Structures are given as structure tokens and as C-alpha cells.
Amino acid sequence: MFRPLSLYIGLRYTAAKRRNHFISFISLTSMIGLMLGVAVLIIVLSVMNGFDRELKQRILGMVPHAIIQGSGPLDDWESVDAQVQQHPRVLAAAPFIQGQGMVTGGGDVRGVMLNGILPEEERSVSIIENHMIEGRLDDLVSGEFGIIVGRTMASSLRLQLGDKVTVVLPEASVTPAGVLPRLKRFTVKGVFSVGAELDGNYTLIHMDDAAKLMRTGGKAQGVRLLVDDLFAAPKVAEEAANGLSGRYYISDWTRTHGNLFQAIRMEKTMIGLLLMFIVAVAAFNIVSTLVMVVTDKTADIAILRTMGATPGRIMRIFIVQGAVIGVFGILIGTTLGVLGALNISAFIAWLEGAIGQQFLSADVYFISYLPSQLQWQDVAIISGAGLTMSLLATIYPAWRASRVDPAEALRYE
């Protein structure tokens, strides 16, 4: 009457009220363990994806995806700029002059990276304009020797708009007064904040002023590229440079900030593995549940065997029962995890407002909120791994049930 019989009996065993309430309790805890493990794993990986996304957008939105430069200043950077932009994967290009130096102000000194830019070109390859908290990128005017600094630097040197700072280059100039370091007074024209170490050592000046300071003869050192895929930047830069006449050197973000993102990726992998053990422990709790169920149902198994049930059918009955526990736990956990990942940022913001405490201070961390990015690939992997472990956990108890000897089991019934 009931087809398939294994599915019917397995579902009936799962739904039936047990005389032994301890077995029901163990079944419930196994399901809850799976549910919580899957939900927490999805939420944690989504938060780590969110931090990874913010780092990519902020840090790699400021530093070049790739650069192309010659052995010396480019005589005609405009033609190089136009040629590299013809590459289908290059979204934008802009000239630059870059050098290292020191900035003195407020009685303190900081080492900095000086970046000479053209404001009208820079906004196409950088997100700096979206993160200006004081001043504007267009305030950098040729000949005025203005400088834009990060918030961390402005705070440590006690700088405000209009303040004067001295930029010192690690090069000496021979003058009638002797050998003196090359230095120039600049006026603070703006302050930006993107996070991480860039706020403390990254500065922007006009490219014409940088050319005078670094004596490049009014020429750019190279061209920085914005590409459509970060991880394709090395290949795109090489292809774009090969299309140019002359000898050029290329570099990309993987050489300057690659270690940071490799560390984040490894951290995500390790945390994912550690949390997956929680799911594994909950899944293998199904083993103890089914072993006790088999012990409790020994007489029923023997009767089914005497009625013609094969060992394979007995195995399928208990596999169905364990699978139901696993499937329901994983489905509920996946639903809770997805909802949590989509709403964790809003919930943390509400909690901060309710208790009056900020968990991520902007003075310490590079962002002041908890980011989250749900990736369905992670959800599929977590759910699939949990379901696989749940099914594997049913094999031994089901096999043990199939080995019950009817004569021995019914001897004392």
C-alpha cells in the first residue's frame, strides 16, 4: 500500500513519539546543532566577505591596479595614456609622479609617499574624491604647491586646512651655502579618509608641482591603470605595455598589497574550516541518535525481517530517518543564516544605537560599521557539506540495523 516502504517507515519513525524521551532529546539537539552551525558559518563568512570587499574598494580604489613607466620620465605621456586606454580591459588611465619623502608640521615628522597627479585625470582612476572629508581634489592647482593628506596624518601633525607643512626629499642639493636637503613648503588643501595605512602615509600634490620638486622636467614618471578585473591586472598591464613602442616597466597591486589580501583569504579559509567542525560534530551526533533508535527498535526490525524485509531495505529506513534530521536542520539553518547575513549590518547598527556603544570605532578600524556580503556560492558549499556529513553519519547505524538477527532479537519477546 505504501510505496516506497522504506521512506514511509523512516518518516514514521522520525515523527512518532518515543517511549524513550532521551532519544527524542538527542534527535532535537542534533537538529539544533546543525541549524546553529550552518547559520553561524554563513553569517561569519558573509561578514568576512564584507571586510574583503571594503578593503578592495577602499585600498585598491586608491592605489594603482597597475602602472606602466619607462626607465626615466615619459617624454610624451599623453600618447602612452591614449594607447593603453585602447586595450579593451583598461577602463581608465592617468599620469603620475611618485616619490618618497618626509612631511614636517606641528613639531612632528612623518614619512610619506608623495603622489603627483592631475586632478581632472585622477578622478577617473581613483576613489579619492568620494572620500574627501575636507577640501576638494580640484583645490590642487598648478603652481600653488597645495597638498592633500590623510586623516591620520592630519591628526598626528595637528594639521588643518590652510596650514603650512614642509616636504623634505631624501636627496641633497648643492647650493652656494653648501649641500642642503631638497625641501619645499606646501599648503594643506584637503583631508581624505579611506582607512588602513593609507590615511597615515599617502599624500597628493599637483603633478606640475611634483615635477618641479622632483626635477622631472615637467614630465610624468608613468601611467597608472584602472582595469575591469583586479586579479587580471598583471596580465592586462603586460598586454598594454607590449602594445607600446619602446621599453617600459610594469608593476601591479599584487606586488604592493598582495600579501594583505592573501592573509584575508587564508583567514577566511581557516575560520571556515574551524566552524565547519561545529557542523561536523552536530552531524555526527546523528550517529548516536540512530544507534539508540536501532537499539530501541530491535524488535520492530526483527518483525520486519521475518515479514520479508531485506537488509538493504532496513538500511534505507534508518538512512531516511537520519537524512530527515539533517535536511531539516540544514534547511532551517541555511534560512536563518541567509536572513542573518542580509540583516547583520542593520542589526549591529541598531544595537549600537540602543546601548550607546560603537563596536567598530572609526579611530581604530578603517570602517565604522560591520559589513556583510552574502555569496550564494558559500551558501551552497556549506549546505552541501552539511548534508553530505549528515548522510555519511547515517551509514554505520543503518548498517548495524540491517545486521540484526531476527531469531536472536525475538527470543525474549
mmCIF file of C-alpha atoms in Angstrom:
data_model
loop_
_atom_site.group_PDB
_atom_site.id
_atom_site.type_symbol
_atom_site.label_atom_id
_atom_site.label_comp_id
_atom_site.label_asym_id
_atom_site.label_seq_id
_atom_site.Cartn_x
_atom_site.Cartn_y
_atom_site.Cartn_z
ATOM 1 C CA MET A 1 0.000 0.000 0.000
ATOM 2 C CA PHE A 2 2.820 2.444 0.909
ATOM 3 C CA ARG A 3 5.484 3.000 -1.723
ATOM 4 C CA PRO A 4 8.337 3.205 -1.170
ATOM 5 C CA LEU A 5 8.072 1.318 2.092
ATOM 6 C CA SER A 6 11.490 2.408 3.394
ATOM 7 C CA LEU A 7 10.574 6.081 3.044
ATOM 8 C CA TYR A 8 7.207 5.601 4.756
ATOM 9 C CA ILE A 9 8.593 3.702 7.738
ATOM 10 C CA GLY A 10 11.592 6.054 8.054
ATOM 11 C CA LEU A 11 9.334 9.125 8.140
ATOM 12 C CA ARG A 12 7.003 7.400 10.602
ATOM 13 C CA TYR A 13 9.877 6.585 12.953
ATOM 14 C CA THR A 14 11.012 10.212 12.756
ATOM 15 C CA ALA A 15 7.592 11.690 13.530
ATOM 16 C CA ALA A 16 6.461 9.138 16.108
ATOM 17 C CA LYS A 17 6.526 9.982 19.808
ATOM 18 C CA ARG A 18 9.061 7.807 21.578
ATOM 19 C CA ARG A 19 8.716 5.985 24.827
ATOM 20 C CA ASN A 20 12.351 6.879 25.426
ATOM 21 C CA HIS A 21 12.322 10.684 25.653
ATOM 22 C CA PHE A 22 16.093 10.792 25.837
ATOM 23 C CA ILE A 23 16.285 9.631 22.203
ATOM 24 C CA SER A 24 13.919 12.413 21.159
ATOM 25 C CA PHE A 25 16.062 14.908 23.060
ATOM 26 C CA ILE A 26 19.235 13.730 21.314
ATOM 27 C CA SER A 27 17.476 13.962 17.923
ATOM 28 C CA LEU A 28 16.384 17.512 18.706
ATOM 29 C CA THR A 29 19.847 18.578 19.841
ATOM 30 C CA SER A 30 21.378 17.104 16.673
ATOM 31 C CA MET A 31 18.970 19.136 14.548
ATOM 32 C CA ILE A 32 19.565 22.310 16.571
ATOM 33 C CA GLY A 33 23.330 21.804 16.380
ATOM 34 C CA LEU A 34 23.206 21.509 12.600
ATOM 35 C CA MET A 35 20.910 24.520 12.386
ATOM 36 C CA LEU A 36 23.146 26.765 14.516
ATOM 37 C CA GLY A 37 26.378 25.548 12.915
ATOM 38 C CA VAL A 38 25.185 26.237 9.381
ATOM 39 C CA ALA A 39 23.636 29.602 10.305
ATOM 40 C CA VAL A 40 26.740 30.855 12.139
ATOM 41 C CA LEU A 41 29.064 29.681 9.355
ATOM 42 C CA ILE A 42 27.048 31.523 6.689
ATOM 43 C CA ILE A 43 26.920 34.731 8.751
ATOM 44 C CA VAL A 44 30.633 34.707 9.653
ATOM 45 C CA LEU A 45 31.781 34.051 6.085
ATOM 46 C CA SER A 46 29.438 36.795 4.830
ATOM 47 C CA VAL A 47 30.963 39.276 7.292
ATOM 48 C CA MET A 48 34.472 38.295 6.157
ATOM 49 C CA ASN A 49 33.386 38.720 2.540
ATOM 50 C CA GLY A 50 32.163 42.172 3.506
ATOM 51 C CA PHE A 51 35.526 43.145 5.009
ATOM 52 C CA ASP A 52 37.277 41.761 1.924
ATOM 53 C CA ARG A 53 35.012 43.847 -0.309
ATOM 54 C CA GLU A 54 35.614 47.025 1.695
ATOM 55 C CA LEU A 55 39.371 46.548 1.579
ATOM 56 C CA LYS A 56 39.275 46.033 -2.173
ATOM 57 C CA GLN A 57 37.066 49.039 -2.790
ATOM 58 C CA ARG A 58 38.930 51.382 -0.446
ATOM 59 C CA ILE A 59 42.596 50.420 -0.622
ATOM 60 C CA LEU A 60 42.645 49.256 -4.237
ATOM 61 C CA GLY A 61 40.448 52.177 -5.131
ATOM 62 C CA MET A 62 43.313 54.432 -4.110
ATOM 63 C CA VAL A 63 46.457 52.579 -5.133
ATOM 64 C CA PRO A 64 47.036 51.744 -8.805
ATOM 65 C CA HIS A 65 45.712 48.461 -10.165
ATOM 66 C CA ALA A 66 48.782 48.546 -12.392
ATOM 67 C CA ILE A 67 51.368 51.060 -13.568
ATOM 68 C CA ILE A 68 53.427 51.414 -16.717
ATOM 69 C CA GLN A 69 56.570 53.517 -16.604
ATOM 70 C CA GLY A 70 59.744 53.974 -18.557
ATOM 71 C CA SER A 71 63.354 53.934 -17.443
ATOM 72 C CA GLY A 72 63.064 57.688 -17.000
ATOM 73 C CA PRO A 73 60.397 60.399 -17.251
ATOM 74 C CA LEU A 74 57.972 59.891 -20.121
ATOM 75 C CA ASP A 75 58.584 62.376 -22.913
ATOM 76 C CA ASP A 76 55.028 62.046 -24.203
ATOM 77 C CA TRP A 77 52.777 60.593 -21.526
ATOM 78 C CA GLU A 78 49.664 61.746 -23.404
ATOM 79 C CA SER A 79 50.308 59.298 -26.242
ATOM 80 C CA VAL A 80 51.068 56.458 -23.798
ATOM 81 C CA ASP A 81 47.857 57.272 -21.924
ATOM 82 C CA ALA A 82 45.828 57.213 -25.135
ATOM 83 C CA GLN A 83 47.360 53.943 -26.380
ATOM 84 C CA VAL A 84 46.900 51.943 -23.178
ATOM 85 C CA GLN A 85 43.253 53.028 -22.954
ATOM 86 C CA GLN A 86 42.652 51.305 -26.291
ATOM 87 C CA HIS A 87 43.059 47.968 -24.512
ATOM 88 C CA PRO A 88 39.537 46.563 -24.035
ATOM 89 C CA ARG A 89 40.108 45.716 -20.355
ATOM 90 C CA VAL A 90 41.599 49.067 -19.360
ATOM 91 C CA LEU A 91 38.814 51.261 -18.014
ATOM 92 C CA ALA A 92 40.873 54.409 -17.470
ATOM 93 C CA ALA A 93 44.437 55.682 -17.236
ATOM 94 C CA ALA A 94 46.085 58.717 -15.644
ATOM 95 C CA PRO A 95 49.663 60.063 -15.378
ATOM 96 C CA PHE A 96 51.549 60.269 -12.105
ATOM 97 C CA ILE A 97 54.806 61.230 -10.453
ATOM 98 C CA GLN A 98 55.651 59.341 -7.285
ATOM 99 C CA GLY A 99 58.344 59.686 -4.701
ATOM 100 C CA GLN A 100 59.108 59.206 -1.035
ATOM 101 C CA GLY A 101 59.811 61.945 1.435
ATOM 102 C CA MET A 102 59.046 63.372 4.841
ATOM 103 C CA VAL A 103 56.446 65.875 5.949
ATOM 104 C CA THR A 104 57.120 68.103 8.944
ATOM 105 C CA GLY A 105 54.418 70.037 10.724
ATOM 106 C CA GLY A 106 53.241 70.750 14.231
ATOM 107 C CA GLY A 107 56.676 69.820 15.527
ATOM 108 C CA ASP A 108 56.433 66.215 14.262
ATOM 109 C CA VAL A 109 57.765 64.359 11.235
ATOM 110 C CA ARG A 110 56.173 61.585 9.168
ATOM 111 C CA GLY A 111 57.457 59.553 6.267
ATOM 112 C CA VAL A 112 55.086 59.791 3.292
ATOM 113 C CA MET A 113 54.503 58.691 -0.260
ATOM 114 C CA LEU A 114 54.178 61.760 -2.474
ATOM 115 C CA ASN A 115 51.868 61.315 -5.457
ATOM 116 C CA GLY A 116 51.846 63.943 -8.154
ATOM 117 C CA ILE A 117 48.544 63.859 -10.036
ATOM 118 C CA LEU A 118 46.363 65.782 -12.425
ATOM 119 C CA PRO A 119 43.024 66.265 -10.601
ATOM 120 C CA GLU A 120 40.963 66.085 -13.772
ATOM 121 C CA GLU A 121 42.588 62.759 -14.700
ATOM 122 C CA GLU A 122 42.896 61.240 -11.223
ATOM 123 C CA ARG A 123 39.173 61.075 -10.515
ATOM 124 C CA SER A 124 38.777 58.527 -13.339
ATOM 125 C CA VAL A 125 41.168 56.014 -11.746
ATOM 126 C CA SER A 126 40.783 56.710 -8.017
ATOM 127 C CA ILE A 127 38.021 56.911 -5.417
ATOM 128 C CA ILE A 128 39.787 59.730 -3.555
ATOM 129 C CA GLU A 129 37.153 62.309 -4.500
ATOM 130 C CA ASN A 130 34.434 60.233 -2.801
ATOM 131 C CA HIS A 131 36.369 60.173 0.475
ATOM 132 C CA MET A 132 37.356 63.797 0.897
ATOM 133 C CA ILE A 133 36.254 64.993 4.339
ATOM 134 C CA GLU A 134 37.713 68.478 3.903
ATOM 135 C CA GLY A 135 38.554 70.356 0.717
ATOM 136 C CA ARG A 136 38.239 69.144 -2.866
ATOM 137 C CA LEU A 137 40.519 67.437 -5.343
ATOM 138 C CA ASP A 138 40.224 70.445 -7.647
ATOM 139 C CA ASP A 139 41.839 72.608 -4.949
ATOM 140 C CA LEU A 140 45.176 71.247 -6.138
ATOM 141 C CA VAL A 141 46.203 73.997 -8.565
ATOM 142 C CA SER A 142 49.450 74.072 -10.519
ATOM 143 C CA GLY A 143 51.973 76.460 -9.005
ATOM 144 C CA GLU A 144 50.197 76.878 -5.655
ATOM 145 C CA PHE A 145 52.017 73.921 -4.055
ATOM 146 C CA GLY A 146 48.990 72.531 -2.289
ATOM 147 C CA ILE A 147 48.898 69.128 -0.637
ATOM 148 C CA ILE A 148 46.104 66.730 0.354
ATOM 149 C CA VAL A 149 46.811 64.483 3.341
ATOM 150 C CA GLY A 150 45.071 61.597 5.089
ATOM 151 C CA ARG A 151 43.063 61.992 8.277
ATOM 152 C CA THR A 152 45.581 60.024 10.379
ATOM 153 C CA MET A 153 48.431 62.227 9.217
ATOM 154 C CA ALA A 154 46.407 65.391 9.762
ATOM 155 C CA SER A 155 45.600 64.255 13.286
ATOM 156 C CA SER A 156 49.156 63.275 14.222
ATOM 157 C CA LEU A 157 50.654 66.503 12.812
ATOM 158 C CA ARG A 158 47.722 68.612 14.099
ATOM 159 C CA LEU A 159 47.008 69.988 10.632
ATOM 160 C CA GLN A 160 44.032 71.965 9.400
ATOM 161 C CA LEU A 161 43.130 73.465 6.049
ATOM 162 C CA GLY A 162 45.480 76.302 5.213
ATOM 163 C CA ASP A 163 48.295 75.138 7.469
ATOM 164 C CA LYS A 164 51.832 75.053 6.133
ATOM 165 C CA VAL A 165 53.934 71.901 6.045
ATOM 166 C CA THR A 166 57.438 71.278 4.812
ATOM 167 C CA VAL A 167 58.077 68.437 2.390
ATOM 168 C CA VAL A 168 61.638 67.095 2.540
ATOM 169 C CA LEU A 169 63.045 64.766 -0.127
ATOM 170 C CA PRO A 170 65.820 62.263 0.632
ATOM 171 C CA GLU A 171 68.063 63.978 -1.940
ATOM 172 C CA ALA A 172 70.697 66.640 -1.487
ATOM 173 C CA SER A 173 71.052 69.839 -3.495
ATOM 174 C CA VAL A 174 74.355 71.634 -3.944
ATOM 175 C CA THR A 175 73.945 75.357 -3.230
ATOM 176 C CA PRO A 176 76.361 78.244 -2.560
ATOM 177 C CA ALA A 177 75.593 77.660 1.118
ATOM 178 C CA GLY A 178 76.654 74.036 0.841
ATOM 179 C CA VAL A 179 74.901 70.698 0.428
ATOM 180 C CA LEU A 180 71.306 71.005 1.636
ATOM 181 C CA PRO A 181 68.339 68.646 1.549
ATOM 182 C CA ARG A 182 65.705 69.409 -1.054
ATOM 183 C CA LEU A 183 62.627 70.817 0.630
ATOM 184 C CA LYS A 184 59.545 72.891 -0.171
ATOM 185 C CA ARG A 185 56.730 74.486 1.780
ATOM 186 C CA PHE A 186 53.237 73.251 0.925
ATOM 187 C CA THR A 187 49.769 74.389 1.978
ATOM 188 C CA VAL A 188 47.216 71.848 3.210
ATOM 189 C CA LYS A 189 44.340 71.962 0.715
ATOM 190 C CA GLY A 190 42.323 68.909 1.777
ATOM 191 C CA VAL A 191 41.981 65.885 4.039
ATOM 192 C CA PHE A 192 40.740 62.436 2.980
ATOM 193 C CA SER A 193 39.832 59.279 4.862
ATOM 194 C CA VAL A 194 39.741 55.851 3.219
ATOM 195 C CA GLY A 195 41.148 53.724 6.019
ATOM 196 C CA ALA A 196 44.070 51.430 6.767
ATOM 197 C CA GLU A 197 47.625 52.701 6.479
ATOM 198 C CA LEU A 198 46.865 54.987 3.540
ATOM 199 C CA ASP A 199 45.450 57.670 5.831
ATOM 200 C CA GLY A 200 48.828 57.943 7.522
ATOM 201 C CA ASN A 201 51.349 57.926 4.681
ATOM 202 C CA TYR A 202 49.581 58.817 1.415
ATOM 203 C CA THR A 203 49.641 62.390 0.096
ATOM 204 C CA LEU A 204 48.566 64.061 -3.124
ATOM 205 C CA ILE A 205 50.069 67.092 -4.834
ATOM 206 C CA HIS A 206 49.641 68.548 -8.318
ATOM 207 C CA MET A 207 51.775 66.810 -10.927
ATOM 208 C CA ASP A 208 53.312 70.099 -12.107
ATOM 209 C CA ASP A 209 54.422 70.866 -8.546
ATOM 210 C CA ALA A 210 55.752 67.320 -8.183
ATOM 211 C CA ALA A 211 57.703 67.700 -11.419
ATOM 212 C CA LYS A 212 59.382 70.875 -10.091
ATOM 213 C CA LEU A 213 60.087 69.304 -6.713
ATOM 214 C CA MET A 214 61.491 66.065 -8.142
ATOM 215 C CA ARG A 215 63.025 67.715 -11.203
ATOM 216 C CA THR A 216 61.463 65.524 -13.880
ATOM 217 C CA GLY A 217 61.394 68.335 -16.419
ATOM 218 C CA GLY A 218 57.618 68.621 -16.390
ATOM 219 C CA LYS A 219 57.201 65.006 -17.469
ATOM 220 C CA ALA A 220 55.237 62.197 -15.845
ATOM 221 C CA GLN A 221 57.010 59.149 -14.452
ATOM 222 C CA GLY A 222 54.380 56.761 -15.709
ATOM 223 C CA VAL A 223 50.733 55.972 -16.227
ATOM 224 C CA ARG A 224 48.501 54.194 -13.719
ATOM 225 C CA LEU A 225 45.733 51.898 -14.972
ATOM 226 C CA LEU A 226 42.246 51.039 -13.784
ATOM 227 C CA VAL A 227 41.288 47.577 -15.082
ATOM 228 C CA ASP A 228 37.983 45.709 -15.150
ATOM 229 C CA ASP A 229 39.246 42.764 -13.058
ATOM 230 C CA LEU A 230 41.698 43.187 -10.184
ATOM 231 C CA PHE A 231 43.070 39.679 -10.495
ATOM 232 C CA ALA A 232 43.727 40.154 -14.208
ATOM 233 C CA ALA A 233 45.768 43.339 -13.616
ATOM 234 C CA PRO A 234 49.225 41.728 -14.165
ATOM 235 C CA LYS A 235 48.186 40.212 -17.490
ATOM 236 C CA VAL A 236 46.360 43.337 -18.685
ATOM 237 C CA ALA A 237 49.314 45.584 -17.805
ATOM 238 C CA GLU A 238 51.712 43.322 -19.679
ATOM 239 C CA GLU A 239 49.482 43.236 -22.754
ATOM 240 C CA ALA A 240 49.037 47.021 -22.687
ATOM 241 C CA ALA A 241 52.789 47.599 -22.329
ATOM 242 C CA ASN A 242 53.574 45.210 -25.191
ATOM 243 C CA GLY A 243 51.470 47.382 -27.472
ATOM 244 C CA LEU A 244 53.709 50.389 -26.847
ATOM 245 C CA SER A 245 56.830 51.246 -28.791
ATOM 246 C CA GLY A 246 59.869 51.406 -26.569
ATOM 247 C CA ARG A 247 60.944 49.816 -23.325
ATOM 248 C CA TYR A 248 58.604 50.035 -20.356
ATOM 249 C CA TYR A 249 58.410 48.564 -16.885
ATOM 250 C CA ILE A 250 55.187 47.327 -15.352
ATOM 251 C CA SER A 251 54.024 46.760 -11.801
ATOM 252 C CA ASP A 252 50.661 45.929 -10.218
ATOM 253 C CA TRP A 253 48.845 45.809 -6.901
ATOM 254 C CA THR A 254 49.788 42.185 -6.210
ATOM 255 C CA ARG A 255 53.374 43.306 -5.585
ATOM 256 C CA THR A 256 52.454 46.112 -3.189
ATOM 257 C CA HIS A 257 49.314 44.855 -1.401
ATOM 258 C CA GLY A 258 49.075 41.203 -2.434
ATOM 259 C CA ASN A 259 50.139 39.899 0.988
ATOM 260 C CA LEU A 260 47.243 41.704 2.659
ATOM 261 C CA PHE A 261 44.597 40.015 0.553
ATOM 262 C CA GLN A 262 46.308 36.633 0.741
ATOM 263 C CA ALA A 263 46.182 36.934 4.526
ATOM 264 C CA ILE A 264 42.464 37.752 4.422
ATOM 265 C CA ARG A 265 41.774 34.831 2.118
ATOM 266 C CA MET A 266 43.740 32.430 4.340
ATOM 267 C CA GLU A 267 41.972 33.753 7.442
ATOM 268 C CA LYS A 268 38.596 33.207 5.804
ATOM 269 C CA THR A 269 39.586 29.652 4.853
ATOM 270 C CA MET A 270 40.840 28.777 8.337
ATOM 271 C CA ILE A 271 37.803 30.230 10.111
ATOM 272 C CA GLY A 272 35.551 28.425 7.646
ATOM 273 C CA LEU A 273 37.267 25.112 8.396
ATOM 274 C CA LEU A 274 37.084 25.648 12.156
ATOM 275 C CA LEU A 275 33.389 26.493 12.032
ATOM 276 C CA MET A 276 32.762 23.546 9.710
ATOM 277 C CA PHE A 277 33.901 21.306 12.571
ATOM 278 C CA ILE A 278 30.900 22.583 14.533
ATOM 279 C CA VAL A 279 28.666 21.384 11.727
ATOM 280 C CA ALA A 280 30.556 18.077 11.636
ATOM 281 C CA VAL A 281 30.085 17.490 15.368
ATOM 282 C CA ALA A 282 26.363 18.198 15.068
ATOM 283 C CA ALA A 283 26.092 15.953 12.008
ATOM 284 C CA PHE A 284 27.799 13.043 13.716
ATOM 285 C CA ASN A 285 25.504 13.394 16.701
ATOM 286 C CA ILE A 286 23.090 11.723 14.313
ATOM 287 C CA VAL A 287 25.193 8.561 14.756
ATOM 288 C CA SER A 288 24.441 8.359 18.473
ATOM 289 C CA THR A 289 20.795 9.186 17.833
ATOM 290 C CA LEU A 290 20.333 6.420 15.286
ATOM 291 C CA VAL A 291 22.315 3.881 17.320
ATOM 292 C CA MET A 292 19.906 4.405 20.205
ATOM 293 C CA VAL A 293 16.930 4.258 17.831
ATOM 294 C CA VAL A 294 18.199 0.946 16.417
ATOM 295 C CA THR A 295 18.556 -0.434 19.950
ATOM 296 C CA ASP A 296 15.054 0.773 20.812
ATOM 297 C CA LYS A 297 13.552 -0.681 17.604
ATOM 298 C CA THR A 298 15.341 -4.021 17.590
ATOM 299 C CA ALA A 299 12.081 -5.964 17.956
ATOM 300 C CA ASP A 300 10.437 -3.961 15.137
ATOM 301 C CA ILE A 301 13.416 -4.630 12.883
ATOM 302 C CA ALA A 302 13.229 -8.351 13.623
ATOM 303 C CA ILE A 303 9.491 -8.428 12.795
ATOM 304 C CA LEU A 304 10.118 -6.591 9.521
ATOM 305 C CA ARG A 305 12.855 -9.085 8.659
ATOM 306 C CA THR A 306 10.535 -12.054 9.339
ATOM 307 C CA MET A 307 7.943 -10.395 7.065
ATOM 308 C CA GLY A 308 10.439 -10.367 4.207
ATOM 309 C CA ALA A 309 12.244 -7.010 4.520
ATOM 310 C CA THR A 310 15.754 -7.260 3.092
ATOM 311 C CA PRO A 311 18.841 -5.879 4.873
ATOM 312 C CA GLY A 312 19.055 -3.188 2.189
ATOM 313 C CA ARG A 313 15.502 -2.033 2.931
ATOM 314 C CA ILE A 314 16.238 -1.909 6.664
ATOM 315 C CA MET A 315 19.299 0.236 5.917
ATOM 316 C CA ARG A 316 17.247 2.622 3.810
ATOM 317 C CA ILE A 317 14.690 3.055 6.623
ATOM 318 C CA PHE A 318 17.286 4.405 9.040
ATOM 319 C CA ILE A 319 19.114 6.376 6.356
ATOM 320 C CA VAL A 320 15.817 8.150 5.671
ATOM 321 C CA GLN A 321 15.350 8.870 9.362
ATOM 322 C CA GLY A 322 18.845 10.349 9.746
ATOM 323 C CA ALA A 323 18.544 12.261 6.484
ATOM 324 C CA VAL A 324 15.300 13.892 7.645
ATOM 325 C CA ILE A 325 17.051 15.194 10.771
ATOM 326 C CA GLY A 326 19.942 16.512 8.677
ATOM 327 C CA VAL A 327 17.828 18.057 5.921
ATOM 328 C CA PHE A 328 15.509 19.891 8.298
ATOM 329 C CA GLY A 329 18.403 21.149 10.409
ATOM 330 C CA ILE A 330 20.325 22.367 7.373
ATOM 331 C CA LEU A 331 17.300 23.967 5.703
ATOM 332 C CA ILE A 332 16.365 25.889 8.836
ATOM 333 C CA GLY A 333 19.999 26.811 9.472
ATOM 334 C CA THR A 334 20.503 27.992 5.881
ATOM 335 C CA THR A 335 17.359 30.135 6.067
ATOM 336 C CA LEU A 336 18.434 31.700 9.354
ATOM 337 C CA GLY A 337 21.985 32.195 8.060
ATOM 338 C CA VAL A 338 20.860 33.931 4.874
ATOM 339 C CA LEU A 339 18.470 36.203 6.784
ATOM 340 C CA GLY A 340 21.177 36.946 9.342
ATOM 341 C CA ALA A 341 23.791 37.739 6.689
ATOM 342 C CA LEU A 342 21.421 40.102 4.888
ATOM 343 C CA ASN A 343 20.452 41.958 8.077
ATOM 344 C CA ILE A 344 23.525 41.734 10.338
ATOM 345 C CA SER A 345 24.756 45.228 9.389
ATOM 346 C CA ALA A 346 21.405 46.850 10.199
ATOM 347 C CA PHE A 347 21.063 44.828 13.406
ATOM 348 C CA ILE A 348 24.512 45.826 14.694
ATOM 349 C CA ALA A 349 23.789 49.479 13.848
ATOM 350 C CA TRP A 350 20.511 49.254 15.797
ATOM 351 C CA LEU A 351 22.262 47.547 18.720
ATOM 352 C CA GLU A 352 24.952 50.242 18.816
ATOM 353 C CA GLY A 353 22.260 52.904 18.954
ATOM 354 C CA ALA A 354 20.297 51.036 21.623
ATOM 355 C CA ILE A 355 23.221 50.565 24.030
ATOM 356 C CA GLY A 356 25.107 53.724 23.058
ATOM 357 C CA GLN A 357 28.330 51.855 22.325
ATOM 358 C CA GLN A 358 30.147 51.718 18.983
ATOM 359 C CA PHE A 359 31.722 48.324 18.329
ATOM 360 C CA LEU A 360 33.921 49.433 15.427
ATOM 361 C CA SER A 361 35.394 52.840 16.177
ATOM 362 C CA ALA A 362 36.464 54.849 13.146
ATOM 363 C CA ASP A 363 39.555 55.926 15.102
ATOM 364 C CA VAL A 364 40.756 52.325 15.348
ATOM 365 C CA TYR A 365 39.300 50.453 12.371
ATOM 366 C CA PHE A 366 39.207 51.518 8.771
ATOM 367 C CA ILE A 367 35.404 51.287 8.716
ATOM 368 C CA SER A 368 32.898 52.186 11.409
ATOM 369 C CA TYR A 369 30.242 49.570 10.601
ATOM 370 C CA LEU A 370 30.041 45.809 10.248
ATOM 371 C CA PRO A 371 29.945 44.936 6.532
ATOM 372 C CA SER A 372 28.342 41.820 5.113
ATOM 373 C CA GLN A 373 28.292 40.355 1.636
ATOM 374 C CA LEU A 374 26.301 37.182 1.087
ATOM 375 C CA GLN A 375 27.742 34.906 -1.589
ATOM 376 C CA TRP A 376 25.429 32.141 -2.741
ATOM 377 C CA GLN A 377 28.431 30.011 -3.609
ATOM 378 C CA ASP A 378 29.337 29.917 0.102
ATOM 379 C CA VAL A 379 25.739 29.034 0.992
ATOM 380 C CA ALA A 380 25.732 26.154 -1.491
ATOM 381 C CA ILE A 381 29.079 24.796 -0.265
ATOM 382 C CA ILE A 382 28.090 24.991 3.414
ATOM 383 C CA SER A 383 24.677 23.413 2.867
ATOM 384 C CA GLY A 384 26.089 20.708 0.600
ATOM 385 C CA ALA A 385 28.893 19.863 3.038
ATOM 386 C CA GLY A 386 26.463 19.697 5.954
ATOM 387 C CA LEU A 387 24.069 17.457 4.051
ATOM 388 C CA THR A 388 26.898 15.163 2.948
ATOM 389 C CA MET A 389 28.164 14.768 6.512
ATOM 390 C CA SER A 390 24.622 14.096 7.728
ATOM 391 C CA LEU A 391 24.146 11.329 5.177
ATOM 392 C CA LEU A 392 27.536 9.800 5.944
ATOM 393 C CA ALA A 393 26.645 9.777 9.640
ATOM 394 C CA THR A 394 23.638 7.518 8.938
ATOM 395 C CA ILE A 395 25.586 4.731 7.247
ATOM 396 C CA TYR A 396 27.002 2.927 10.306
ATOM 397 C CA PRO A 397 23.765 2.887 12.386
ATOM 398 C CA ALA A 398 21.769 1.821 9.319
ATOM 399 C CA TRP A 399 24.255 -0.968 8.573
ATOM 400 C CA ARG A 400 24.083 -2.086 12.193
ATOM 401 C CA ALA A 401 20.267 -2.217 11.959
ATOM 402 C CA SER A 402 20.487 -4.355 8.829
ATOM 403 C CA ARG A 403 22.649 -6.897 10.721
ATOM 404 C CA VAL A 404 20.036 -7.581 13.431
ATOM 405 C CA ASP A 405 19.355 -11.328 13.733
ATOM 406 C CA PRO A 406 15.525 -11.851 13.921
ATOM 407 C CA ALA A 407 15.759 -15.076 15.920
ATOM 408 C CA GLU A 408 18.099 -13.558 18.492
ATOM 409 C CA ALA A 409 16.086 -10.340 18.761
ATOM 410 C CA LEU A 410 12.731 -12.128 19.269
ATOM 411 C CA ARG A 411 13.994 -14.820 21.635
ATOM 412 C CA TYR A 412 12.895 -12.944 24.771
ATOM 413 C CA GLU A 413 9.910 -11.092 23.307
#
